[in-house]
Tab-separated table of C-alpha atoms and ligand atoms in Angstrom:
chain	number	residue	atom	x	y	z
R	1377	UNK	CA	10.328	-40.970	37.258
R	1378	UNK	CA	9.061	-42.144	34.046
R	1379	UNK	CA	9.239	-40.165	30.696
R	1380	UNK	CA	7.005	-41.733	28.153
R	1381	UNK	CA	6.999	-44.930	30.007
R	1382	UNK	CA	10.947	-45.081	30.389
R	1383	UNK	CA	12.575	-44.269	33.844
R	1384	UNK	CA	14.867	-41.707	34.532
R	1385	UNK	CA	17.039	-40.071	37.045
R	1386	UNK	CA	17.991	-36.387	36.399
R	1387	UNK	CA	21.541	-37.171	36.449
R	1388	UNK	CA	23.404	-40.604	35.353
R	1389	UNK	CA	26.745	-41.882	34.282
R	1390	UNK	CA	26.685	-42.483	30.299
R	1391	UNK	CA	26.311	-46.269	29.942
R	1392	UNK	CA	28.757	-46.029	27.152
R	1393	UNK	CA	31.488	-43.670	28.462
R	1394	UNK	CA	31.604	-44.008	32.403
R	1395	UNK	CA	33.686	-40.852	32.353
R	1396	UNK	CA	30.618	-38.745	31.045
R	1397	UNK	CA	27.729	-37.621	32.864
R	1398	UNK	CA	24.172	-36.884	31.492
R	1399	UNK	CA	21.639	-34.494	32.485
R	1400	UNK	CA	18.378	-32.752	30.847
R	1401	UNK	CA	19.045	-29.372	29.607
R	1402	UNK	CA	16.015	-27.863	31.593
R	1403	UNK	CA	16.488	-24.614	29.551
R	1404	UNK	CA	14.880	-26.393	26.769
R	1405	UNK	CA	12.043	-27.874	28.750
R	1406	UNK	CA	8.971	-28.282	28.335
R	1407	UNK	CA	9.820	-27.725	24.328
R	1408	UNK	CA	12.103	-29.844	23.985
R	1409	UNK	CA	13.907	-32.979	25.804
R	1410	UNK	CA	17.405	-32.926	25.434
R	1411	UNK	CA	20.059	-34.549	26.883
R	1412	UNK	CA	23.554	-33.078	27.836
R	1413	UNK	CA	26.663	-35.357	28.119
R	1414	UNK	CA	29.332	-33.455	30.236
R	1415	UNK	CA	32.659	-34.514	30.176
R	1416	UNK	CA	34.647	-31.713	32.213
R	1417	UNK	CA	33.939	-29.967	35.077
R	1418	UNK	CA	33.876	-26.581	33.181
R	1419	UNK	CA	31.224	-28.250	31.317
R	1420	UNK	CA	29.350	-29.032	34.737
R	1421	UNK	CA	30.385	-25.544	35.946
R	1422	UNK	CA	28.660	-23.755	32.901
R	1423	UNK	CA	25.715	-26.168	33.174
R	1424	UNK	CA	25.016	-24.913	36.874
R	1425	UNK	CA	25.483	-21.330	36.207
R	1426	UNK	CA	23.410	-21.396	33.193
R	1427	UNK	CA	20.793	-23.512	34.902
R	1428	UNK	CA	20.454	-25.980	32.347
R	1429	UNK	CA	20.621	-27.910	35.632
R	1430	UNK	CA	18.888	-26.509	38.576
R	1431	UNK	CA	17.478	-27.500	41.791
R	1432	UNK	CA	19.095	-27.550	45.244
R	1433	UNK	CA	19.933	-31.354	45.534
R	1434	UNK	CA	20.450	-31.807	41.969
R	1435	UNK	CA	23.415	-29.525	41.633
R	1436	UNK	CA	25.105	-31.082	44.422
R	1437	UNK	CA	24.909	-34.253	42.958
R	1438	UNK	CA	26.211	-32.943	39.422
R	1439	UNK	CA	28.795	-30.711	41.022
R	1440	UNK	CA	30.001	-34.134	42.707
R	1441	UNK	CA	30.086	-35.862	39.517
R	1442	UNK	CA	32.215	-32.519	38.242
R	1443	UNK	CA	34.724	-33.111	40.510
R	1444	UNK	CA	34.983	-36.528	39.798
R	1445	UNK	CA	35.439	-35.974	36.034
R	1446	UNK	CA	38.234	-32.992	37.125
R	1447	UNK	CA	39.952	-35.764	39.076
R	1448	UNK	CA	39.991	-38.002	35.501
R	1449	UNK	CA	41.891	-35.456	34.004
R	1450	UNK	CA	44.149	-34.564	37.295
R	1451	UNK	CA	43.700	-36.054	40.266
R	1452	UNK	CA	46.614	-34.043	41.965
R	1453	UNK	CA	45.758	-32.292	45.509
R	1454	UNK	CA	46.272	-28.905	43.570
R	1455	UNK	CA	43.604	-29.810	40.789
R	1456	UNK	CA	41.378	-31.146	43.099
R	1457	UNK	CA	41.104	-28.272	45.718
R	1458	UNK	CA	41.221	-26.046	42.417
R	1459	UNK	CA	38.056	-27.774	40.689
R	1460	UNK	CA	36.463	-28.098	43.914
R	1461	UNK	CA	36.461	-24.472	44.834
R	1462	UNK	CA	35.472	-23.760	41.161
R	1463	UNK	CA	32.398	-25.883	41.264
R	1464	UNK	CA	31.313	-24.597	44.688
R	1465	UNK	CA	31.206	-21.058	43.685
R	1466	UNK	CA	28.710	-21.701	40.682
R	1467	UNK	CA	25.767	-20.710	42.737
R	1468	UNK	CA	25.712	-19.331	46.392
R	1469	UNK	CA	22.193	-19.875	47.813
R	1470	UNK	CA	21.708	-23.653	47.812
R	1471	UNK	CA	23.838	-25.294	50.528
R	1472	UNK	CA	23.529	-28.480	49.247
R	1473	UNK	CA	26.295	-27.729	46.517
R	1474	UNK	CA	28.701	-26.841	49.321
R	1475	UNK	CA	27.744	-29.759	51.387
R	1476	UNK	CA	28.291	-32.427	48.237
R	1477	UNK	CA	31.730	-30.888	47.473
R	1478	UNK	CA	33.021	-30.799	51.089
R	1479	UNK	CA	31.499	-34.479	51.522
R	1480	UNK	CA	33.520	-35.316	48.150
R	1481	UNK	CA	36.655	-33.431	49.488
R	1482	UNK	CA	36.543	-35.253	53.178
R	1483	UNK	CA	36.429	-38.588	51.416
R	1484	UNK	CA	39.092	-37.846	48.682
R	1485	UNK	CA	41.630	-35.942	50.622
R	1486	UNK	CA	43.309	-38.617	52.576
R	1487	UNK	CA	43.499	-41.090	49.426
R	1488	UNK	CA	46.552	-41.217	47.236
R	1489	UNK	CA	45.765	-39.712	43.964
R	1490	UNK	CA	45.645	-42.807	42.081
R	1491	UNK	CA	42.743	-43.745	43.995
R	1492	UNK	CA	40.876	-41.004	43.825
R	1493	UNK	CA	38.717	-41.373	40.253
R	1494	UNK	CA	37.033	-44.688	41.215
R	1495	UNK	CA	36.542	-43.343	44.574
R	1496	UNK	CA	34.820	-39.905	43.432
R	1497	UNK	CA	32.547	-41.392	40.966
R	1498	UNK	CA	31.444	-43.804	43.693
R	1499	UNK	CA	30.957	-41.385	46.317
R	1500	UNK	CA	28.912	-39.374	43.629
R	1501	UNK	CA	26.761	-42.339	42.953
R	1502	UNK	CA	26.084	-42.522	46.768
R	1503	UNK	CA	25.420	-39.051	46.825
R	1504	UNK	CA	22.461	-39.466	44.067
R	1505	UNK	CA	21.054	-42.854	45.707
R	1506	UNK	CA	20.891	-41.089	48.973
R	1507	UNK	CA	19.053	-38.413	47.417
R	1508	UNK	CA	16.453	-40.380	46.095
R	1509	UNK	CA	15.993	-42.542	49.118
R	1510	UNK	CA	15.624	-39.358	51.048
R	1511	UNK	CA	13.313	-37.839	48.353
R	1512	UNK	CA	11.116	-40.882	48.392
R	1513	UNK	CA	10.742	-40.946	52.242
R	1514	UNK	CA	9.590	-37.194	52.211
R	1515	UNK	CA	7.140	-38.061	49.894
R	1516	UNK	CA	5.533	-40.693	52.301
R	1517	UNK	CA	5.695	-38.436	54.848
R	1518	UNK	CA	3.985	-35.392	52.917
R	1519	UNK	CA	1.435	-37.968	51.869
R	1520	UNK	CA	0.423	-38.282	55.402
R	1521	UNK	CA	-0.153	-34.612	55.194
R	1522	UNK	CA	-2.268	-34.975	52.399
R	1523	UNK	CA	-4.304	-37.971	53.720
R	1524	UNK	CA	-5.133	-36.008	56.898
R	1525	UNK	CA	-6.668	-32.895	54.814
R	1526	UNK	CA	-8.687	-35.384	52.569
R	1527	UNK	CA	-9.921	-36.602	55.548
R	1528	UNK	CA	-11.353	-33.547	56.798
R	1529	UNK	CA	-13.071	-32.773	53.397
R	1530	UNK	CA	-16.105	-34.219	51.883
R	1531	UNK	CA	-15.567	-37.336	49.821
R	1532	UNK	CA	-16.217	-35.428	46.195
R	1533	UNK	CA	-13.751	-32.329	47.105
R	1534	UNK	CA	-10.236	-32.313	45.981
R	1535	UNK	CA	-7.085	-31.327	47.318
R	1536	UNK	CA	-5.850	-28.206	46.229
R	1537	UNK	CA	-2.354	-27.483	46.520
R	1538	UNK	CA	-0.110	-24.394	45.979
R	1539	UNK	CA	3.445	-24.814	45.110
R	1540	UNK	CA	6.462	-22.454	44.005
R	1541	UNK	CA	8.948	-22.845	41.673
R	1542	UNK	CA	10.043	-26.181	40.780
R	1543	UNK	CA	11.056	-28.667	43.524
R	1544	UNK	CA	9.807	-31.804	41.595
R	1545	UNK	CA	12.123	-34.952	40.124
R	1546	UNK	CA	13.900	-32.687	37.675
R	1547	UNK	CA	15.167	-30.474	40.932
R	1548	UNK	CA	16.762	-33.779	42.526
R	1549	UNK	CA	18.183	-37.024	41.560
R	1550	UNK	CA	14.544	-38.646	41.533
R	1551	UNK	CA	11.159	-37.996	43.139
R	1552	UNK	CA	11.456	-34.232	44.168
R	1553	UNK	CA	10.785	-32.642	47.196
R	1554	UNK	CA	7.558	-30.604	47.211
R	1555	UNK	CA	6.021	-32.822	44.607
R	1556	UNK	CA	6.869	-36.223	46.031
R	1557	UNK	CA	3.838	-36.385	48.201
R	1558	UNK	CA	1.768	-34.886	45.247
R	1559	UNK	CA	3.037	-37.871	43.299
R	1560	UNK	CA	2.412	-40.620	45.803
R	1561	UNK	CA	-1.081	-39.078	46.626
R	1562	UNK	CA	-1.959	-39.040	42.705
R	1563	UNK	CA	-0.761	-42.351	42.468
R	1564	UNK	CA	-2.694	-43.667	45.636
R	1565	UNK	CA	-5.932	-42.177	44.096
R	1566	UNK	CA	-6.526	-39.084	46.260
R	1567	UNK	CA	-8.016	-36.343	44.386
R	1568	UNK	CA	-5.461	-33.908	44.374
R	1569	UNK	CA	-4.901	-30.841	42.239
R	1570	UNK	CA	-1.709	-28.218	42.008
R	1571	UNK	CA	-1.955	-24.442	41.492
R	1572	UNK	CA	1.359	-24.240	39.637
R	1573	UNK	CA	2.935	-20.625	40.281
R	1574	UNK	CA	4.360	-19.523	37.029
R	1575	UNK	CA	7.557	-18.233	38.962
R	1576	UNK	CA	9.083	-15.390	37.256
R	1577	UNK	CA	11.402	-15.062	35.999
R	1578	UNK	CA	12.611	-18.120	34.911
R	1579	UNK	CA	9.589	-19.712	35.254
R	1580	UNK	CA	10.578	-23.250	36.734
R	1581	UNK	CA	6.764	-23.380	37.387
R	1582	UNK	CA	5.257	-22.679	33.963
R	1583	UNK	CA	7.782	-24.667	32.286
R	1584	UNK	CA	9.073	-27.379	34.401
R	1585	UNK	CA	6.608	-28.070	37.169
R	1586	UNK	CA	3.656	-27.687	34.623
R	1587	UNK	CA	5.779	-30.499	32.549
R	1588	UNK	CA	6.282	-32.709	35.378
R	1589	UNK	CA	2.438	-32.697	36.928
R	1590	UNK	CA	1.276	-33.102	33.380
R	1591	UNK	CA	3.834	-36.008	32.123
R	1592	UNK	CA	2.213	-38.129	35.354
R	1593	UNK	CA	-1.053	-37.004	34.873
R	1594	UNK	CA	-1.718	-34.752	37.750
R	1595	UNK	CA	-4.188	-32.221	37.457
R	1596	UNK	CA	-2.768	-28.734	37.785
R	1597	UNK	CA	-3.369	-25.406	36.671
R	1598	UNK	CA	-0.783	-22.700	36.154
R	1599	UNK	CA	-1.076	-19.469	37.430
R	1600	UNK	CA	0.496	-15.919	37.665
R	1601	UNK	CA	2.725	-15.878	40.745
R	1602	UNK	CA	0.452	-12.800	42.204
R	1603	UNK	CA	-2.751	-14.822	42.249
R	1604	UNK	CA	-1.746	-17.219	44.989
R	1605	UNK	CA	-3.062	-14.772	47.633
R	1606	UNK	CA	-6.216	-14.121	45.999
R	1607	UNK	CA	-6.787	-18.166	45.777
R	1608	UNK	CA	-6.121	-18.517	49.514
R	1609	UNK	CA	-8.708	-15.694	50.201
R	1610	UNK	CA	-11.358	-17.372	48.479
R	1611	UNK	CA	-10.695	-20.741	50.159
R	1612	UNK	CA	-9.002	-22.218	46.824
R	1613	UNK	CA	-6.112	-23.721	48.475
R	1614	UNK	CA	-5.717	-26.280	51.392
R	1615	UNK	CA	-2.178	-26.369	51.734
R	1616	UNK	CA	0.915	-24.681	50.143
R	1617	UNK	CA	3.903	-27.341	50.009
R	1618	UNK	CA	7.457	-25.453	48.405
R	1619	UNK	CA	10.688	-26.692	48.269
R	1620	UNK	CA	14.042	-24.745	49.713
R	1621	UNK	CA	17.516	-24.513	48.994
R	1622	UNK	CA	18.935	-23.905	52.413
R	1623	UNK	CA	17.167	-24.041	55.956
R	1624	UNK	CA	19.069	-22.643	58.817
R	1625	UNK	CA	19.483	-24.576	62.042
R	1626	UNK	CA	16.412	-22.384	63.689
R	1627	UNK	CA	14.013	-23.197	60.544
R	1628	UNK	CA	14.660	-20.031	58.530
R	1629	UNK	CA	14.036	-20.843	54.924
R	1630	UNK	CA	15.600	-19.495	51.700
R	1631	UNK	CA	13.812	-20.518	48.490
R	1632	UNK	CA	12.866	-19.285	45.344
R	1633	UNK	CA	12.130	-15.395	45.293
R	1634	UNK	CA	8.192	-14.963	46.003
R	1635	UNK	CA	8.224	-17.647	48.432
R	1636	UNK	CA	8.255	-15.295	51.337
R	1637	UNK	CA	5.223	-13.288	50.160
R	1638	UNK	CA	3.429	-16.969	49.551
R	1639	UNK	CA	4.191	-17.511	53.408
R	1640	UNK	CA	2.580	-14.225	54.238
R	1641	UNK	CA	-0.443	-14.872	52.191
R	1642	UNK	CA	-0.761	-18.197	53.664
R	1643	UNK	CA	-0.448	-17.169	57.463
R	1644	UNK	CA	-3.063	-14.052	56.650
R	1645	UNK	CA	-5.730	-16.965	55.420
R	1646	UNK	CA	-4.684	-19.492	57.788
R	1647	UNK	CA	-3.243	-22.026	55.108
R	1648	UNK	CA	-0.801	-24.455	56.196
R	1649	UNK	CA	2.627	-23.487	54.662
R	1650	UNK	CA	4.735	-26.718	54.565
R	1651	UNK	CA	8.403	-26.972	52.997
R	1652	UNK	CA	9.830	-30.161	51.629
R	1653	UNK	CA	13.756	-30.924	52.164
R	1654	UNK	CA	16.243	-33.474	52.586
R	1655	UNK	CA	18.475	-33.193	55.698
R	1656	UNK	CA	21.111	-31.994	53.020
R	1657	UNK	CA	19.443	-28.853	52.655
R	1658	UNK	CA	19.883	-28.074	56.360
R	1659	UNK	CA	22.671	-25.577	57.300
R	1660	UNK	CA	23.436	-26.208	61.004
R	1661	UNK	CA	25.994	-23.459	60.689
R	1662	UNK	CA	23.278	-20.943	60.019
R	1663	UNK	CA	20.907	-19.698	62.602
R	1664	UNK	CA	19.610	-16.248	61.128
R	1665	UNK	CA	18.814	-16.954	57.356
R	1666	UNK	CA	18.049	-13.267	56.739
R	1667	UNK	CA	21.209	-11.743	57.941
R	1668	UNK	CA	23.546	-15.085	56.975
R	1669	UNK	CA	22.439	-16.956	53.758
R	1670	UNK	CA	23.830	-15.404	50.523
R	1671	UNK	CA	20.944	-14.642	48.079
R	1672	UNK	CA	22.198	-15.129	44.760
R	1673	UNK	CA	21.555	-12.097	42.016
R	1674	UNK	CA	21.052	-13.268	38.889
R	1675	UNK	CA	21.187	-11.427	35.434
R	1676	UNK	CA	18.714	-8.632	34.821
R	1677	UNK	CA	18.150	-10.018	31.260
R	1678	UNK	CA	16.149	-12.672	32.806
R	1679	UNK	CA	13.676	-9.958	34.226
R	1680	UNK	CA	13.660	-8.051	30.521
R	1681	UNK	CA	13.156	-11.081	28.480
R	1682	UNK	CA	11.058	-13.936	28.200
R	1683	UNK	CA	11.774	-17.119	26.609
R	1684	UNK	CA	8.802	-19.103	24.630
R	1685	UNK	CA	7.421	-20.663	21.699
R	1686	UNK	CA	6.678	-19.128	18.492
R	1687	UNK	CA	3.559	-20.217	16.617
R	1688	UNK	CA	6.325	-21.412	14.101
R	1689	UNK	CA	7.683	-23.824	16.840
R	1690	UNK	CA	10.627	-21.982	17.373
R	1691	UNK	CA	11.667	-21.433	21.047
R	1692	UNK	CA	12.667	-17.683	21.081
R	1693	UNK	CA	13.596	-14.835	23.472
R	1694	UNK	CA	12.030	-11.746	23.357
R	1695	UNK	CA	12.513	-8.515	25.586
R	1696	UNK	CA	9.413	-7.136	27.320
R	1697	UNK	CA	10.897	-3.760	28.820
R	1698	UNK	CA	12.048	-0.700	27.562
R	1699	UNK	CA	15.428	-1.001	26.145
R	1700	UNK	CA	17.139	1.396	28.717
R	1701	UNK	CA	14.807	0.200	31.690
R	1702	UNK	CA	16.725	-1.391	34.654
R	1703	UNK	CA	15.979	-4.423	36.609
R	1704	UNK	CA	17.045	-6.245	39.579
R	1705	UNK	CA	16.689	-9.933	39.830
R	1706	UNK	CA	17.091	-11.229	43.277
R	1707	UNK	CA	17.116	-15.200	42.723
R	1708	UNK	CA	15.769	-15.980	46.277
R	1709	UNK	CA	14.419	-14.858	49.343
R	1710	UNK	CA	14.222	-15.793	53.016
R	1711	UNK	CA	10.905	-17.127	54.854
R	1712	UNK	CA	11.270	-16.310	58.674
R	1713	UNK	CA	10.679	-19.712	60.648
R	1714	UNK	CA	7.679	-18.129	62.174
R	1715	UNK	CA	5.884	-18.124	58.982
R	1716	UNK	CA	6.340	-21.638	58.309
R	1717	UNK	CA	4.020	-24.625	59.707
R	1718	UNK	CA	6.595	-27.290	59.311
R	1719	UNK	CA	9.084	-28.994	57.579
R	1720	UNK	CA	8.801	-32.171	55.966
R	1721	UNK	CA	11.831	-34.222	55.898
R	1722	UNK	CA	13.271	-37.791	55.172
R	1723	UNK	CA	13.010	-38.559	58.830
R	1724	UNK	CA	9.363	-37.036	59.375
R	1725	UNK	CA	7.733	-33.708	59.842
R	1726	UNK	CA	8.604	-31.380	62.671
R	1727	UNK	CA	8.140	-27.841	63.306
R	1728	UNK	CA	10.418	-24.952	61.680
R	1729	UNK	CA	12.708	-24.803	64.895
R	1730	UNK	CA	15.530	-25.375	66.213
R	1731	UNK	CA	13.908	-27.823	68.320
R	1732	UNK	CA	12.036	-29.265	66.029
R	1733	UNK	CA	15.069	-29.926	63.803
R	1734	UNK	CA	16.851	-31.350	66.500
R	1735	UNK	CA	14.396	-33.795	67.162
R	1736	UNK	CA	14.655	-35.196	63.977
R	1737	UNK	CA	18.486	-34.749	63.600
R	1738	UNK	CA	19.788	-34.842	67.123
R	1739	UNK	CA	23.552	-35.744	66.467
R	1740	UNK	CA	24.116	-33.965	63.135
R	1741	UNK	CA	26.933	-31.222	63.637
R	1742	UNK	CA	27.890	-28.681	60.960
R	1743	UNK	CA	27.432	-29.323	57.126
U	1963	LIG	C1	14.205	-29.233	45.482
U	1963	LIG	S1	15.014	-28.058	45.420
U	1963	LIG	C2	13.874	-27.264	44.720
U	1963	LIG	C3	14.502	-25.294	44.952
U	1963	LIG	O1	15.686	-24.825	43.894
U	1963	LIG	C4	14.918	-24.024	43.033
U	1963	LIG	O2	15.924	-22.973	42.901
U	1963	LIG	P1	16.557	-23.282	41.137
U	1963	LIG	O3	15.706	-23.268	40.328
U	1963	LIG	O4	17.170	-21.837	41.201
U	1963	LIG	O5	17.690	-23.979	41.261
U	1963	LIG	C5	14.116	-23.347	43.638
U	1963	LIG	O6	14.417	-22.323	44.913
U	1963	LIG	C6	13.506	-24.712	44.185
U	1963	LIG	O7	12.269	-24.442	45.405
């Protein structure tokens, strides 16, 4: 996607030092656009854990480069397995992280250690290129849904979309998943408007989705997480489109905390609830999302404090709860497939079920 007319991906190899990997520090957005230069697997792990880089497909791609960086230092079997395990353990819910590391290991294990470094960077680059192509295809398939909605509305009526968290280009290598159809619809002249859930506690919606959409000129309105149901009750939402961190073989959807509540409100108000994902987000080994998907528990400090910009232009974090109050911070929840209208993948749309997924991905086995 472009920033001030300059095309960017969310991760890239430093053109001046091909052993260094570059990302945007997403904890600084929307107040500052800062590029981090990562030169070790430890720096990559820190960036993932602290959410300087986040988003299911993107953390997989960056972790793949993290393993490449590790091999640059030590391409031995022992180091490769150790660093791969370390990177895979940085966050538990997004399956893309495990998928990317397992794909790298499958490619590198059979190789002589001296041949691994170049092959690792090449494979990480392929993971990135494939993600971009998959998300662009998701955009095209999701665009058809938005065109169909437009055809059912009056000419002057805009299409109102609600999204939760950030599943835009900054959560992937490029294009995004939930936002890809929105970008394409806007670019072809459809009158789209996006209700942007702020998405407490990390505010990925208020900080990242709003920044993305504003940078691209897409009309949008930031709302508190609890407003979505009210808007749906009053006919203000035509469709909900969200991303996901893991979809089970039968269509259960793990996504940012609060997604399940949106799905309940959507069902109660007959609003279509769609989930956009590349096939790298499907965990074919898991059937029951509620029982089998690990839910990341993040620091309570993310709940008890907020970060913002002071009138003096300083980014500060302030506590919003009594000092001795405890806080819980589950970072994801699971929406049962029965509440999901459909899935938008790079191979097309399907219903959220095993048969639906198998209709698009008949031959795929295990992750
Ligand atoms: C395109 S995947 C986006 C997905 O990842 C986000 O989680 P996080 O910001 O914690 O990495 C969120 O669940 C998004 O839907």
